[in-house]
GROMACS .gro file of N, CA and C in nm:
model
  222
    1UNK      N    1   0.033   0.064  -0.523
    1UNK     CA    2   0.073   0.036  -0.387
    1UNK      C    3   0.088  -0.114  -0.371
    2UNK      N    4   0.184  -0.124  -0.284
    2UNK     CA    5   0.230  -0.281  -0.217
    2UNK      C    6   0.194  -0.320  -0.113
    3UNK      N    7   0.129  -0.456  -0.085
    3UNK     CA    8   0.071  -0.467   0.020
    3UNK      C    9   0.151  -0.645   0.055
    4UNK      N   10   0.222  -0.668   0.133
    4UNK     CA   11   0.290  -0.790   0.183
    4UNK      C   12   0.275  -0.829   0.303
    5UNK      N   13   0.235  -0.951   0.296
    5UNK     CA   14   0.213  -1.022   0.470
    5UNK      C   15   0.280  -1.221   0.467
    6UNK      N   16   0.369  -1.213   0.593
    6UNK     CA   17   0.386  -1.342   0.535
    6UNK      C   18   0.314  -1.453   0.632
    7UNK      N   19   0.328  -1.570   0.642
    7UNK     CA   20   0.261  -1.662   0.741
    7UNK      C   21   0.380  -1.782   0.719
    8UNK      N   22   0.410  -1.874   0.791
    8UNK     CA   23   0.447  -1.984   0.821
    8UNK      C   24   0.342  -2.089   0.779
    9UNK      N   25   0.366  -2.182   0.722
    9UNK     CA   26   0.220  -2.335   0.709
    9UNK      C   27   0.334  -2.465   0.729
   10UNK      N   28   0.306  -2.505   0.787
   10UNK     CA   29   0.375  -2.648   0.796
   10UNK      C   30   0.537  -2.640   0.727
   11UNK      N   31   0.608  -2.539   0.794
   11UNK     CA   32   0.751  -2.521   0.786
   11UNK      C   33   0.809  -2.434   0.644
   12UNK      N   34   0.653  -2.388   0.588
   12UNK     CA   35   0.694  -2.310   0.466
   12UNK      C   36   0.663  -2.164   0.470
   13UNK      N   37   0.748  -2.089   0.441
   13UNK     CA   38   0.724  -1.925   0.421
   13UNK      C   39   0.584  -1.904   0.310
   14UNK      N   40   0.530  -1.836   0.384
   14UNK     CA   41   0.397  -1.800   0.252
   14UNK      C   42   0.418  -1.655   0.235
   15UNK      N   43   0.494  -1.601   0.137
   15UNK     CA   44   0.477  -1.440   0.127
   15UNK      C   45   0.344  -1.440   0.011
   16UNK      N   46   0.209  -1.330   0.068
   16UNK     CA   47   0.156  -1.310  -0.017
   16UNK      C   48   0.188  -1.126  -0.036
   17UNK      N   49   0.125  -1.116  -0.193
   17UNK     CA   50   0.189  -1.001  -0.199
   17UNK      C   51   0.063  -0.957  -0.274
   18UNK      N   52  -0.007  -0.852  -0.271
   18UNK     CA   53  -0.113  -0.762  -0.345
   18UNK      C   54  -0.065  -0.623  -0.398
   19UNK      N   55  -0.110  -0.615  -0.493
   19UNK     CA   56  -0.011  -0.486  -0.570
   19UNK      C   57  -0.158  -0.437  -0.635
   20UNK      N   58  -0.162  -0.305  -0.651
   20UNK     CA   59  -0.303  -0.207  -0.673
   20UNK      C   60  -0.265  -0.214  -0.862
   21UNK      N   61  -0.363  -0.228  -0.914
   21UNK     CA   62  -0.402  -0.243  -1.045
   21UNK      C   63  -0.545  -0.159  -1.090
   22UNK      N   64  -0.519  -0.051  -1.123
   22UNK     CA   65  -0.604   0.039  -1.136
   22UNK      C   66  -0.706   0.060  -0.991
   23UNK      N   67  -0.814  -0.009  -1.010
   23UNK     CA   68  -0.909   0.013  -0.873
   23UNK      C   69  -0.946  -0.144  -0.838
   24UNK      N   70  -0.882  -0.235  -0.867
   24UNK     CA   71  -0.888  -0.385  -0.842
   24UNK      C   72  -0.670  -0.444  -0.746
   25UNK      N   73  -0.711  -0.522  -0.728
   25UNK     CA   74  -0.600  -0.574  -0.662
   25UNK      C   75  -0.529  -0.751  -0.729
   26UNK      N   76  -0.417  -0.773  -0.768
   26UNK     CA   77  -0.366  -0.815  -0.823
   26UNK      C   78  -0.272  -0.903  -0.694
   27UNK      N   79  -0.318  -1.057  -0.667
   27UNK     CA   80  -0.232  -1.188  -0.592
   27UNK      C   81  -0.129  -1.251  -0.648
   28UNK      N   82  -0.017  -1.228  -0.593
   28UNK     CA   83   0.067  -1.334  -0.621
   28UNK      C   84   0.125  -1.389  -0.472
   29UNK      N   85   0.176  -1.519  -0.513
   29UNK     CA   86   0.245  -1.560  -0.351
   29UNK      C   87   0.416  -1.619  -0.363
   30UNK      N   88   0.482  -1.619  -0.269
   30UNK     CA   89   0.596  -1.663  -0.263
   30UNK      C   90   0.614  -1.784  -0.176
   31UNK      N   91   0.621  -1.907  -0.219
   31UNK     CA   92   0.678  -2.002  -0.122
   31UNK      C   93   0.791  -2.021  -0.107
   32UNK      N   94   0.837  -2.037  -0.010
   32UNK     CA   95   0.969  -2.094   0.032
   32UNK      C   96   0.936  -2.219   0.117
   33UNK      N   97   1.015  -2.343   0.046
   33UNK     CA   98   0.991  -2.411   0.143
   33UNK      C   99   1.106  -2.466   0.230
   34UNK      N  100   1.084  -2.553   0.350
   34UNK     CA  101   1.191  -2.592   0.445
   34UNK      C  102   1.336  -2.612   0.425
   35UNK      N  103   1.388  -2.655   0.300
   35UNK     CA  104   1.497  -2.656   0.244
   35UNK      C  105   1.547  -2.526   0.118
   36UNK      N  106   1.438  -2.392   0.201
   36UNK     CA  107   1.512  -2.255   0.123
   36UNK      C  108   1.442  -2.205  -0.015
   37UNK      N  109   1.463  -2.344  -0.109
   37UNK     CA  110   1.370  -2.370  -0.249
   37UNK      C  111   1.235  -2.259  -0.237
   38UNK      N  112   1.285  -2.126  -0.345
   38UNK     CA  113   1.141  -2.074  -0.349
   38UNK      C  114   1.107  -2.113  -0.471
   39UNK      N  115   0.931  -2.075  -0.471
   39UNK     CA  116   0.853  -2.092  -0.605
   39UNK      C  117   0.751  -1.988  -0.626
   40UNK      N  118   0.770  -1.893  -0.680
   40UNK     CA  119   0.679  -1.767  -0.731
   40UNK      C  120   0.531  -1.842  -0.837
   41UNK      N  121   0.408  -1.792  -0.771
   41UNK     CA  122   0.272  -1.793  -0.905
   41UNK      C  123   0.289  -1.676  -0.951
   42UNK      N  124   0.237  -1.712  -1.074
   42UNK     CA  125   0.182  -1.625  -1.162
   42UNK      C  126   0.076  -1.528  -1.086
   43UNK      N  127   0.056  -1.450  -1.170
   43UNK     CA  128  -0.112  -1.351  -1.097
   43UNK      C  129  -0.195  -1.452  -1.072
   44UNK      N  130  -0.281  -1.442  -0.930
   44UNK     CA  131  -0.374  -1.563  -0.903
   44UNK      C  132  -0.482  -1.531  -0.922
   45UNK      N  133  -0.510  -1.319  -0.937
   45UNK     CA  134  -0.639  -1.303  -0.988
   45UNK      C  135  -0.628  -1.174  -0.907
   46UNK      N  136  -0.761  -1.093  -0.984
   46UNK     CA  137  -0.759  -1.001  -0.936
   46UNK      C  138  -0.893  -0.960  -0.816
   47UNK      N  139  -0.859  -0.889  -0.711
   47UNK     CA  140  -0.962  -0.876  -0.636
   47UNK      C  141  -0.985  -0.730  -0.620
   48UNK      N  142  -1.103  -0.740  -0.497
   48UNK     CA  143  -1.168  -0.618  -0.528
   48UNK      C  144  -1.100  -0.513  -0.377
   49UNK      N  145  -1.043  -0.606  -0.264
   49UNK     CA  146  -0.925  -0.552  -0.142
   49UNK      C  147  -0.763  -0.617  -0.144
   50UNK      N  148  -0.686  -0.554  -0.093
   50UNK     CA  149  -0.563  -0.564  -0.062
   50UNK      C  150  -0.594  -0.715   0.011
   51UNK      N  151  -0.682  -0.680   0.111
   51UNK     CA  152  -0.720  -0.811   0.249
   51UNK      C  153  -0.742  -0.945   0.173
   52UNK      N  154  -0.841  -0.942   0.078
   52UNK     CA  155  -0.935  -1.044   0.001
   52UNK      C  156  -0.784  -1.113  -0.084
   53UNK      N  157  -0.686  -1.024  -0.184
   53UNK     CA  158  -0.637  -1.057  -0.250
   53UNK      C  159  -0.527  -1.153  -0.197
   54UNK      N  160  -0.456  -1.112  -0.036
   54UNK     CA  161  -0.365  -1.149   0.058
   54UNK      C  162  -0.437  -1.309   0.106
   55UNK      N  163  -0.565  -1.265   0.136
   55UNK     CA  164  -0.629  -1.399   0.161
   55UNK      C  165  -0.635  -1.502   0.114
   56UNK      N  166  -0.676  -1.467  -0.047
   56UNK     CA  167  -0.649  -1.574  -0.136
   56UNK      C  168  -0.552  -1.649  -0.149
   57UNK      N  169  -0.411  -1.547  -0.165
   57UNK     CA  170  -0.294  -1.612  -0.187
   57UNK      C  171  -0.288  -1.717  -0.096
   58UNK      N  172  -0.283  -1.645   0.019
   58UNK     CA  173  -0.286  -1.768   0.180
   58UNK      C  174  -0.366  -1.893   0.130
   59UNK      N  175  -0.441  -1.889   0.101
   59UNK     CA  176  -0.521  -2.027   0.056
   59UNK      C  177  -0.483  -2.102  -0.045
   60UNK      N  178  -0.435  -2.053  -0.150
   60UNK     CA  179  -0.388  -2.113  -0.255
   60UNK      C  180  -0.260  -2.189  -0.181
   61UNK      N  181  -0.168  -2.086  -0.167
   61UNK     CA  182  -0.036  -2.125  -0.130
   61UNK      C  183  -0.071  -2.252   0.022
   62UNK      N  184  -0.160  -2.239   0.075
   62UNK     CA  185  -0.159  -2.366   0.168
   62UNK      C  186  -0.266  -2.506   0.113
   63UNK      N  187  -0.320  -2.481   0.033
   63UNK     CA  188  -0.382  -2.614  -0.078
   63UNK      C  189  -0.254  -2.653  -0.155
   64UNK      N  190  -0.186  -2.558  -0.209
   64UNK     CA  191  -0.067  -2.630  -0.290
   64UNK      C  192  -0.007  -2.703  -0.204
   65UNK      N  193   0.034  -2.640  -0.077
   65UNK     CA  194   0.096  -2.771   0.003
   65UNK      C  195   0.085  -2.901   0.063
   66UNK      N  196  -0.038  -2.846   0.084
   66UNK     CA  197  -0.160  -3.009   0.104
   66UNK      C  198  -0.195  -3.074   0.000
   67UNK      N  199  -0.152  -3.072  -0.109
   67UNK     CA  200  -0.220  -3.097  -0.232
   67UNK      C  201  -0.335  -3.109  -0.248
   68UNK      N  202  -0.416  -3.040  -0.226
   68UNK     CA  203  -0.565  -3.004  -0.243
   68UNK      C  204  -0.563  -2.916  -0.363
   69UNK      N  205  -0.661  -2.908  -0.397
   69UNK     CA  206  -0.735  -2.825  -0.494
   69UNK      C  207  -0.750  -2.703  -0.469
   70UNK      N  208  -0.701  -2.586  -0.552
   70UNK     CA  209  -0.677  -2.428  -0.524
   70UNK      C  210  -0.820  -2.372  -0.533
   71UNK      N  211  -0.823  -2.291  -0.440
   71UNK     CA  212  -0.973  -2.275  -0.386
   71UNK      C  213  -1.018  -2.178  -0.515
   72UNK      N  214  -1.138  -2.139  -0.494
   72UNK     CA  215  -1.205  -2.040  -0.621
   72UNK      C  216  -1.164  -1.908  -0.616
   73UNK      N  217  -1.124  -1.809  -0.710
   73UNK     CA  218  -1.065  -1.665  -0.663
   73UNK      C  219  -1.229  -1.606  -0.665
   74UNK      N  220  -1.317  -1.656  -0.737
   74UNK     CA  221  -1.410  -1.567  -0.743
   74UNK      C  222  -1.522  -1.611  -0.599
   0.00000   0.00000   0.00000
């Protein structure tokens, strides 16, 4: 199963996307930023909810934009 939610951060599309991997959940995110330019991650990790995994992405994908440091998956 597919689980997609997107958010806006400082003029950039954040699609996160959680996809079911046996009985764990599998993050990836989609940025798009203000000038269209997307950039797909790799798997960011696997979690143990759809919610948790969506969450993460959200965080990652808004540290990458701040250039901060990508938070812990675990």
């Amino acid at each position: 199963m597919l689980h997609m939610n997107d958010v806006t951060y400082k003029g950039h599309l954040l699609s996160a996307i959680a996809v079911t991997d046996r009985e764990m959940y599998s993050a990836t995110l989609i940025v798009r930023d203000p000038s269209g330019v997307q950039h797909r991650s790799g798997v960011l990790g696997s979690f143990a909810s759809s919610l948790g995994a969506v969450r993460y992405a959200f965080a990652y994908g808004m540290a990458e934009i701040d250039h901060r440091k990508a938070p812990s998956s675990e």
